[in-house]
Amino acid sequence: DAKTTQPNSMESNEEEPVHLPCNHSTISGTDYIHWYRQLPSQGPEYVIHGLTSNVNNRMASLAIAEDRKSSTLILHRATLRDAAVYYCILAWGAQKLVFGQGTRLTINP
Amino acid sequence: NAGVTQTPKFQVLKTGQSMTLQCAQDMNHEYMSWYRQDPGMGLRLIHYSVGAGITDQGEVPNGYNVSRSTTEDFPLRLLSAAPSQTSVYFCASSLTIGPGYGYTFGSGTRLTVV
């Protein structure tokens, strides 16, 4: 299974941008990059996904490196509600998402 | 739309009892799956289904049974509950089986086996 590497934890301040990195050096050409987040005591929530090009939606932006070996999830203006565990996942084929440990994001008021 | 609905939200079982965790989605999603999440760990795939009548095993299938008779429902059965099955269970669905679509998760069932 293709693996991703994320920092265990990150901290940021409210109303500032947050850049969450993810390394996936063994990514294959057909792997999609998915991001999910999990707020305390809730189920995971879809954030964004992409294949090659950068992607934007109402929640976040996904910046994918040209060689696709890394990506960055960008929260443009963090709020306290963005405090969660963020998972970077490679999806392929029948889309059996394999979750790692994720990055625990803390937002300071 | 309600999205993915899981029932019950909480359950306590005695060792050896059986029960069914319910999962229903109203989005006409083709793909459905069950995950478990243990304290401090990521989610692990138990079983998944790519359509009505089609199921397959995930990473940790032992002790669990599934069936998919309709597009909307994907129940998870614990055949004989064991303390090792104490966990939070999440059901998820996606429009189709391809990797280009996101998942929608339910809010979870917290199961304790004593």
Short mmCIF file of C-alpha atoms in Angstrom, two decimals:
data_model
loop_
_atom_site.label_atom_id
_atom_site.label_comp_id
_atom_site.label_asym_id
_atom_site.label_seq_id
_atom_site.Cartn_x
_atom_site.Cartn_y
_atom_site.Cartn_z
CA ASP A 1 0.00 0.00 0.00
CA ALA A 2 1.26 3.46 -0.84
CA LYS A 3 2.14 5.30 2.38
CA THR A 4 1.92 8.89 3.50
CA THR A 5 4.01 10.67 6.12
CA GLN A 6 2.60 13.54 8.18
CA PRO A 7 3.85 15.40 11.26
CA ASN A 8 2.25 14.11 14.44
CA SER A 9 1.09 17.54 15.54
CA MET A 10 1.01 21.18 14.50
CA GLU A 11 -0.10 24.36 16.17
CA SER A 12 -1.37 27.59 14.71
CA ASN A 13 -3.24 30.73 15.70
CA GLU A 14 -6.81 31.66 14.99
CA GLU A 15 -7.41 33.69 11.82
CA GLU A 16 -3.98 32.77 10.40
CA PRO A 17 -3.35 30.43 7.45
CA VAL A 18 -2.33 26.85 8.17
CA HIS A 19 -0.20 24.68 5.89
CA LEU A 20 -0.40 20.95 6.64
CA PRO A 21 2.29 18.95 4.81
CA CYS A 22 2.12 15.37 3.56
CA ASN A 23 4.86 13.31 1.95
CA HIS A 24 3.98 10.44 -0.37
CA SER A 25 7.19 9.61 -2.20
CA THR A 26 5.94 6.20 -3.43
CA ILE A 27 2.78 7.57 -5.04
CA SER A 28 1.82 5.99 -8.34
CA GLY A 29 0.35 7.71 -11.36
CA THR A 30 -3.23 6.64 -10.62
CA ASP A 31 -3.27 7.47 -6.89
CA TYR A 32 -5.56 10.28 -5.80
CA ILE A 33 -4.59 12.38 -2.77
CA HIS A 34 -7.43 12.68 -0.28
CA TRP A 35 -7.65 14.74 2.91
CA TYR A 36 -10.08 14.08 5.72
CA ARG A 37 -10.36 15.56 9.18
CA GLN A 38 -11.83 14.24 12.39
CA LEU A 39 -13.11 16.56 15.06
CA PRO A 40 -13.23 15.25 18.64
CA SER A 41 -15.89 12.55 19.13
CA GLN A 42 -17.06 12.78 15.52
CA GLY A 43 -16.71 10.75 12.36
CA PRO A 44 -14.15 11.73 9.73
CA GLU A 45 -15.18 14.53 7.40
CA TYR A 46 -14.13 14.82 3.77
CA VAL A 47 -12.06 17.94 3.12
CA ILE A 48 -10.66 17.80 -0.41
CA HIS A 49 -8.99 15.54 -2.95
CA GLY A 50 -6.95 15.86 -6.12
CA LEU A 51 -4.89 13.98 -8.69
CA THR A 52 -2.35 16.31 -10.30
CA SER A 53 -3.58 19.89 -10.30
CA ASN A 54 -4.10 22.16 -7.32
CA VAL A 55 -7.68 22.13 -6.03
CA ASN A 56 -9.80 24.65 -4.16
CA ASN A 57 -13.14 24.29 -2.40
CA ARG A 58 -15.05 26.13 0.28
CA MET A 59 -13.14 24.40 3.07
CA ALA A 60 -9.54 24.41 1.91
CA SER A 61 -6.99 24.33 -0.89
CA LEU A 62 -4.80 21.41 -1.91
CA ALA A 63 -1.40 22.17 -3.38
CA ILE A 64 0.24 19.20 -5.13
CA ALA A 65 3.94 19.22 -5.94
CA GLU A 66 4.87 18.92 -9.59
CA ASP A 67 6.42 15.47 -9.02
CA ARG A 68 3.40 14.51 -6.85
CA LYS A 69 5.67 13.23 -4.09
CA SER A 70 4.24 15.70 -1.60
CA SER A 71 1.18 17.84 -1.05
CA THR A 72 0.00 20.56 1.30
CA LEU A 73 -3.45 21.19 2.68
CA ILE A 74 -4.03 24.90 3.16
CA LEU A 75 -6.61 26.31 5.54
CA HIS A 76 -6.74 29.96 4.57
CA ARG A 77 -8.00 31.42 7.83
CA ALA A 78 -8.08 29.00 10.72
CA THR A 79 -10.87 29.06 13.26
CA LEU A 80 -11.17 27.20 16.57
CA ARG A 81 -13.53 24.81 14.80
CA ASP A 82 -10.64 23.67 12.57
CA ALA A 83 -8.92 21.98 15.52
CA ALA A 84 -8.95 18.30 14.51
CA VAL A 85 -6.86 15.38 13.34
CA TYR A 86 -6.12 15.73 9.62
CA TYR A 87 -5.50 12.62 7.55
CA CYS A 88 -3.68 12.59 4.21
CA ILE A 89 -4.57 9.41 2.31
CA LEU A 90 -3.73 7.93 -1.08
CA ALA A 91 -6.70 6.34 -2.81
CA TRP A 92 -6.57 4.00 -5.75
CA GLY A 93 -8.53 1.25 -7.49
CA ALA A 94 -11.58 0.25 -5.48
CA GLN A 95 -10.83 3.16 -3.19
CA LYS A 96 -10.11 1.36 0.03
CA LEU A 97 -8.96 4.31 2.06
CA VAL A 98 -6.10 3.40 4.41
CA PHE A 99 -5.89 5.80 7.34
CA GLY A 100 -2.60 6.60 9.06
CA GLN A 101 -2.09 8.46 12.33
CA GLY A 102 -2.71 11.91 10.86
CA THR A 103 -1.68 15.35 12.13
CA ARG A 104 -3.31 16.73 15.26
CA LEU A 105 -3.89 20.43 14.62
CA THR A 106 -4.27 22.76 17.59
CA ILE A 107 -5.62 26.28 17.05
CA ASN A 108 -4.77 28.91 19.63
CA PRO A 109 -7.26 31.73 20.27
CA ASN B 1 -30.61 14.53 2.76
CA ALA B 2 -29.70 12.81 6.02
CA GLY B 3 -26.38 11.48 4.65
CA VAL B 4 -25.08 8.38 6.47
CA THR B 5 -27.11 7.33 9.50
CA GLN B 6 -25.75 4.90 12.07
CA THR B 7 -27.72 3.28 14.87
CA PRO B 8 -27.36 2.82 17.76
CA LYS B 9 -24.97 5.56 18.90
CA PHE B 10 -23.95 3.65 22.02
CA GLN B 11 -24.16 -0.04 22.94
CA VAL B 12 -22.92 -2.25 25.76
CA LEU B 13 -22.75 -5.98 25.11
CA LYS B 14 -21.79 -8.95 27.19
CA THR B 15 -19.12 -11.31 25.88
CA GLY B 16 -20.69 -13.85 23.54
CA GLN B 17 -23.74 -11.79 22.64
CA SER B 18 -24.49 -10.95 19.05
CA MET B 19 -25.80 -7.72 17.61
CA THR B 20 -26.19 -5.76 14.39
CA LEU B 21 -24.91 -2.25 13.81
CA GLN B 22 -27.11 -0.46 11.32
CA CYS B 23 -25.92 1.85 8.54
CA ALA B 24 -28.17 3.57 6.02
CA GLN B 25 -27.46 6.20 3.36
CA ASP B 26 -29.93 8.15 1.27
CA MET B 27 -27.52 9.47 -1.39
CA ASN B 28 -27.78 6.50 -3.78
CA HIS B 29 -24.13 5.76 -3.15
CA GLU B 30 -22.73 2.63 -4.74
CA TYR B 31 -19.85 2.07 -2.33
CA MET B 32 -20.23 1.46 1.41
CA SER B 33 -17.76 0.38 4.05
CA TRP B 34 -17.25 -0.22 7.77
CA TYR B 35 -14.27 0.97 9.80
CA ARG B 36 -13.32 0.58 13.42
CA GLN B 37 -11.27 3.07 15.41
CA ASP B 38 -9.46 2.11 18.59
CA PRO B 39 -8.08 4.69 21.07
CA GLY B 40 -5.14 6.61 19.66
CA MET B 41 -5.25 4.78 16.36
CA GLY B 42 -6.38 5.51 12.87
CA LEU B 43 -9.36 3.85 11.23
CA ARG B 44 -9.08 0.26 10.03
CA LEU B 45 -11.28 -1.18 7.29
CA ILE B 46 -13.47 -4.14 8.30
CA HIS B 47 -15.64 -4.89 5.25
CA TYR B 48 -16.77 -3.02 2.19
CA SER B 49 -19.34 -3.31 -0.58
CA VAL B 50 -19.18 -2.08 -4.17
CA GLY B 51 -22.90 -2.55 -4.76
CA ALA B 52 -26.00 -4.48 -3.71
CA GLY B 53 -25.17 -8.16 -3.33
CA ILE B 54 -21.39 -7.62 -3.45
CA THR B 55 -19.19 -7.51 -0.35
CA ASP B 56 -15.53 -8.09 0.41
CA GLN B 57 -13.17 -8.19 3.36
CA GLY B 58 -10.99 -5.37 4.53
CA GLU B 59 -8.01 -5.34 6.87
CA VAL B 60 -9.70 -6.68 10.04
CA PRO B 61 -12.74 -8.82 9.05
CA ASN B 62 -12.58 -11.58 11.67
CA GLY B 63 -15.60 -11.73 13.97
CA TYR B 64 -17.75 -9.57 11.70
CA ASN B 65 -20.28 -10.37 9.01
CA VAL B 66 -21.91 -8.10 6.41
CA SER B 67 -24.50 -8.29 3.69
CA ARG B 68 -25.90 -5.74 1.25
CA SER B 69 -29.38 -6.54 0.04
CA THR B 70 -30.23 -2.96 -0.93
CA THR B 71 -28.25 0.06 -2.12
CA GLU B 72 -29.24 2.02 0.99
CA ASP B 73 -28.37 -0.37 3.84
CA PHE B 74 -25.13 -2.03 4.92
CA PRO B 75 -25.49 -3.68 8.36
CA LEU B 76 -22.51 -5.00 10.32
CA ARG B 77 -23.10 -8.11 12.43
CA LEU B 78 -21.02 -9.13 15.42
CA LEU B 79 -21.42 -12.89 15.62
CA SER B 80 -20.12 -13.46 19.18
CA ALA B 81 -18.89 -10.29 20.83
CA ALA B 82 -15.46 -10.23 22.44
CA PRO B 83 -13.79 -7.53 24.57
CA SER B 84 -11.31 -6.98 21.71
CA GLN B 85 -14.23 -5.66 19.65
CA THR B 86 -14.70 -2.72 22.00
CA SER B 87 -14.25 0.18 19.64
CA VAL B 88 -15.94 3.02 17.78
CA TYR B 89 -17.43 1.87 14.49
CA PHE B 90 -17.87 4.15 11.50
CA CYS B 91 -19.83 3.50 8.36
CA ALA B 92 -18.85 5.38 5.19
CA SER B 93 -20.22 5.66 1.67
CA SER B 94 -19.08 7.04 -1.65
CA LEU B 95 -20.85 7.71 -4.93
CA THR B 96 -18.88 5.05 -6.74
CA ILE B 97 -15.92 2.74 -6.27
CA GLY B 98 -13.39 4.89 -8.10
CA PRO B 99 -10.77 6.88 -6.14
CA GLY B 100 -11.93 10.19 -7.55
CA TYR B 101 -14.81 10.61 -5.11
CA GLY B 102 -14.86 11.53 -1.44
CA TYR B 103 -16.38 9.51 1.37
CA THR B 104 -19.25 10.53 3.62
CA PHE B 105 -18.95 9.12 7.14
CA GLY B 106 -21.59 8.47 9.76
CA SER B 107 -21.29 9.78 13.30
CA GLY B 108 -20.27 6.41 14.70
CA THR B 109 -21.41 3.69 17.09
CA ARG B 110 -19.48 3.41 20.35
CA LEU B 111 -19.48 -0.26 21.37
CA THR B 112 -18.30 -1.63 24.70
CA VAL B 113 -18.03 -5.40 25.24
CA VAL B 114 -17.77 -6.46 28.88
#
